[in-house]
CSV table of C-alpha atoms in Angstrom, one decimal:
chain,number,residue,atom,x,y,z
A,1,LEU,CA,-21.6,75.9,42.8
A,2,LYS,CA,-19.2,78.6,41.4
A,3,TRP,CA,-20.9,81.8,40.5
A,4,ASN,CA,-18.8,84.6,38.9
A,5,SER,CA,-15.6,83.3,40.4
A,6,ASN,CA,-13.5,84.4,37.4
A,7,SER,CA,-13.0,88.1,36.9
A,8,GLU,CA,-12.6,87.7,33.2
A,9,ILE,CA,-15.9,86.0,32.5
A,10,THR,CA,-18.9,86.7,34.7
A,11,GLN,CA,-22.4,85.2,34.6
A,12,SER,CA,-25.2,87.5,33.9
A,13,ALA,CA,-28.2,85.1,34.4
A,14,ILE,CA,-29.0,82.1,36.5
A,15,GLU,CA,-32.2,80.0,36.1
A,16,ALA,CA,-33.7,76.9,37.7
A,17,ILE,CA,-37.0,75.0,37.3
A,18,PHE,CA,-38.9,74.5,40.5
A,19,LYS,CA,-41.9,72.3,41.4
A,20,ILE,CA,-43.5,74.0,44.4
A,21,PRO,CA,-46.2,72.2,46.4
A,22,LYS,CA,-48.9,74.0,48.4
A,23,THR,CA,-47.2,75.2,51.6
A,24,ALA,CA,-47.5,77.9,54.3
A,25,ASN,CA,-43.7,78.1,54.6
A,26,THR,CA,-41.3,80.8,53.3
A,27,MET,CA,-38.6,79.1,51.3
A,28,SER,CA,-35.2,80.0,50.0
A,29,LEU,CA,-34.8,79.2,46.3
A,30,MET,CA,-31.3,80.7,45.5
A,31,SER,CA,-28.7,82.7,47.4
A,32,SER,CA,-25.1,83.7,47.3
A,33,LYS,CA,-23.4,83.8,50.7
A,34,ILE,CA,-19.9,84.7,51.9
A,35,SER,CA,-17.5,81.9,52.6
A,36,ASP,CA,-18.5,81.3,56.2
A,37,ASP,CA,-22.2,81.4,55.2
A,38,SER,CA,-23.0,84.0,57.8
A,39,LYS,CA,-24.1,86.8,55.4
A,40,GLU,CA,-25.9,86.9,52.0
A,41,LEU,CA,-24.8,88.9,49.0
A,42,TRP,CA,-28.2,88.3,47.3
A,43,HIS,CA,-31.1,85.9,47.5
A,44,VAL,CA,-34.4,84.7,45.9
A,45,GLN,CA,-37.2,83.7,48.3
A,46,MET,CA,-40.8,82.4,48.0
A,47,PHE,CA,-43.5,83.7,50.3
A,48,PRO,CA,-47.0,82.1,50.2
A,49,SER,CA,-49.7,84.7,49.8
A,50,SER,CA,-52.7,82.3,49.5
A,51,SER,CA,-53.3,78.6,49.0
A,52,THR,CA,-52.0,78.6,45.4
A,53,HIS,CA,-50.3,82.0,45.0
A,54,ALA,CA,-46.8,83.0,46.2
A,55,LYS,CA,-44.6,86.0,46.0
A,56,ILE,CA,-41.1,85.5,44.6
A,57,ARG,CA,-38.7,88.1,46.0
A,58,PHE,CA,-35.2,89.0,44.7
A,59,ARG,CA,-33.0,91.1,46.9
A,60,ILE,CA,-29.4,92.3,46.7
A,61,SER,CA,-27.5,93.4,49.8
A,62,SER,CA,-26.2,97.0,49.7
A,63,GLN,CA,-23.7,96.3,52.5
A,64,SER,CA,-20.0,95.4,51.8
A,65,GLY,CA,-19.6,91.7,52.5
A,66,GLY,CA,-23.3,91.0,52.5
A,67,SER,CA,-26.0,91.2,55.2
A,68,SER,CA,-27.9,88.8,57.4
A,69,THR,CA,-31.1,87.7,55.6
A,70,SER,CA,-33.3,89.9,57.8
A,71,ASP,CA,-31.1,93.0,57.1
A,72,ILE,CA,-31.3,92.9,53.3
A,73,LYS,CA,-33.6,95.9,52.7
A,74,ASP,CA,-32.5,97.4,49.5
A,75,SER,CA,-33.6,96.4,46.0
A,76,SER,CA,-36.5,94.2,47.2
A,77,HIS,CA,-38.5,93.0,44.3
A,78,PHE,CA,-41.7,90.9,44.2
A,79,VAL,CA,-43.5,88.9,41.5
A,80,ASP,CA,-46.9,87.5,42.8
A,81,SER,CA,-48.1,84.4,40.8
A,82,ASP,CA,-50.2,81.3,40.9
A,83,ILE,CA,-47.3,78.8,41.3
A,84,MET,CA,-48.0,76.5,44.2
A,85,ASP,CA,-49.8,73.7,42.4
A,86,ASN,CA,-46.9,71.4,41.5
A,87,SER,CA,-46.5,72.9,38.0
A,88,LEU,CA,-43.0,73.5,36.7
A,89,ILE,CA,-42.0,77.1,37.5
A,90,ASN,CA,-39.0,78.7,35.7
A,91,ILE,CA,-37.3,81.3,37.9
A,92,ALA,CA,-34.4,83.3,36.6
A,93,ILE,CA,-32.5,86.3,37.8
A,94,GLN,CA,-30.2,88.4,35.7
A,95,LYS,CA,-28.2,91.5,35.3
A,96,SER,CA,-29.6,92.7,32.0
A,97,SER,CA,-27.2,95.6,31.6
A,98,SER,CA,-23.9,95.0,30.0
A,99,GLY,CA,-20.5,95.4,31.5
A,100,HIS,CA,-19.0,94.6,34.9
A,101,ASP,CA,-18.1,98.1,36.1
A,102,ILE,CA,-19.7,98.3,39.6
A,103,GLU,CA,-19.8,102.1,39.5
A,104,THR,CA,-22.2,102.3,36.5
A,105,ILE,CA,-26.0,101.8,36.5
A,106,HIS,CA,-27.0,98.1,36.3
A,107,THR,CA,-30.5,96.7,35.7
A,108,TYR,CA,-31.6,93.5,37.4
A,109,ASP,CA,-34.5,91.3,36.4
A,110,LEU,CA,-36.6,88.7,38.1
A,111,LEU,CA,-38.4,86.4,35.6
A,112,VAL,CA,-41.1,83.9,36.6
A,113,GLY,CA,-42.7,81.5,34.1
A,114,LYS,CA,-45.2,78.7,34.6
A,115,SER,CA,-45.0,75.7,32.3
A,116,THR,CA,-48.2,73.8,31.5
A,117,GLY,CA,-48.3,71.0,28.9
A,118,GLY,CA,-44.7,71.6,27.9
A,119,LYS,CA,-45.3,75.3,27.1
A,120,ILE,CA,-44.7,78.4,29.3
A,121,THR,CA,-48.3,79.6,29.8
A,122,PHE,CA,-47.4,82.8,31.5
A,123,LEU,CA,-44.4,84.9,32.1
A,124,ASN,CA,-44.1,87.6,34.7
A,125,SER,CA,-41.1,89.8,35.2
A,126,LYS,CA,-40.0,92.8,37.3
A,127,SER,CA,-36.9,95.0,37.0
A,128,PHE,CA,-35.0,97.3,39.2
A,129,THR,CA,-32.0,99.5,38.7
A,130,ILE,CA,-29.0,100.0,41.0
A,131,ASP,CA,-27.0,103.2,40.5
A,132,GLY,CA,-23.3,102.5,40.8
A,133,ASP,CA,-22.5,106.0,41.9
A,134,SER,CA,-24.4,105.6,45.1
A,135,GLU,CA,-24.8,101.9,45.5
A,136,SER,CA,-21.7,100.3,43.9
A,137,THR,CA,-21.5,97.8,46.8
A,138,ALA,CA,-24.8,96.3,45.8
A,139,ASN,CA,-23.6,95.9,42.2
A,140,ASN,CA,-20.4,94.3,43.5
A,141,ASN,CA,-22.3,91.8,45.6
A,142,PHE,CA,-24.1,90.4,42.5
A,143,ILE,CA,-21.2,90.7,40.0
A,144,THR,CA,-18.4,89.3,42.1
A,145,GLY,CA,-20.4,86.2,42.9
A,146,SER,CA,-18.8,83.1,44.5
A,147,GLU,CA,-15.1,83.9,44.7
A,148,GLY,CA,-14.7,83.0,48.3
A,149,SER,CA,-18.5,82.7,48.5
A,150,HIS,CA,-21.1,80.0,48.1
A,151,LEU,CA,-24.1,79.7,45.8
A,152,PHE,CA,-27.0,77.8,47.3
A,153,PHE,CA,-30.1,76.3,45.7
A,154,THR,CA,-33.2,75.2,47.7
A,155,ASN,CA,-31.9,75.9,51.1
A,156,ASP,CA,-35.0,75.6,53.4
A,157,PHE,CA,-37.0,74.3,50.4
A,158,THR,CA,-39.6,71.5,50.0
A,159,GLY,CA,-40.3,70.5,46.4
A,160,SER,CA,-38.1,69.7,43.4
A,161,VAL,CA,-35.5,71.6,41.4
A,162,ALA,CA,-34.2,70.8,38.0
A,163,GLN,CA,-32.2,72.2,35.1
A,164,ILE,CA,-30.0,74.8,36.9
A,165,LYS,CA,-28.5,76.9,34.2
A,166,SER,CA,-26.3,80.1,34.0
A,167,TRP,CA,-25.5,82.3,31.1
A,168,SER,CA,-22.6,84.8,30.5
A,169,THR,CA,-25.0,87.1,28.6
A,170,PRO,CA,-28.5,88.3,29.6
A,171,LEU,CA,-31.5,86.3,28.4
A,172,SER,CA,-33.6,88.1,25.7
């Protein structure tokens, strides 16, 4: 999938609905990798923390051209929720600050919602800020997206995914 491949219009948010069964496995939900798929610019992963709870982690590489998965250390962000029960789980990431200047401060959000009976019964979110003065490379890795890169969904994933959406403006 193309992600921010046009410098005139960039996507601020991306969301998908996941159905995650009980598992002991760490799974990749979303990631943006460079063209040869050897390094990641950013990723979203799920880590089981109990039989029904899992942590969702959103990380952005601070290295130019991305990092190997194990080397992404900066901007690690967790949401721990009761999601491994085959319910529909909305997971979205977004750059909630405006503009595309990598040298300014940008705020990133991880949003996790659980749908029960057609309604989102809980919503959990976490935010972190990247200072463009000292970490402009991390901002660039999210903002520049898939130009010469690849956007992956459900790599190393067992379950279902639906309704992949992206927005050019942040979700409110």
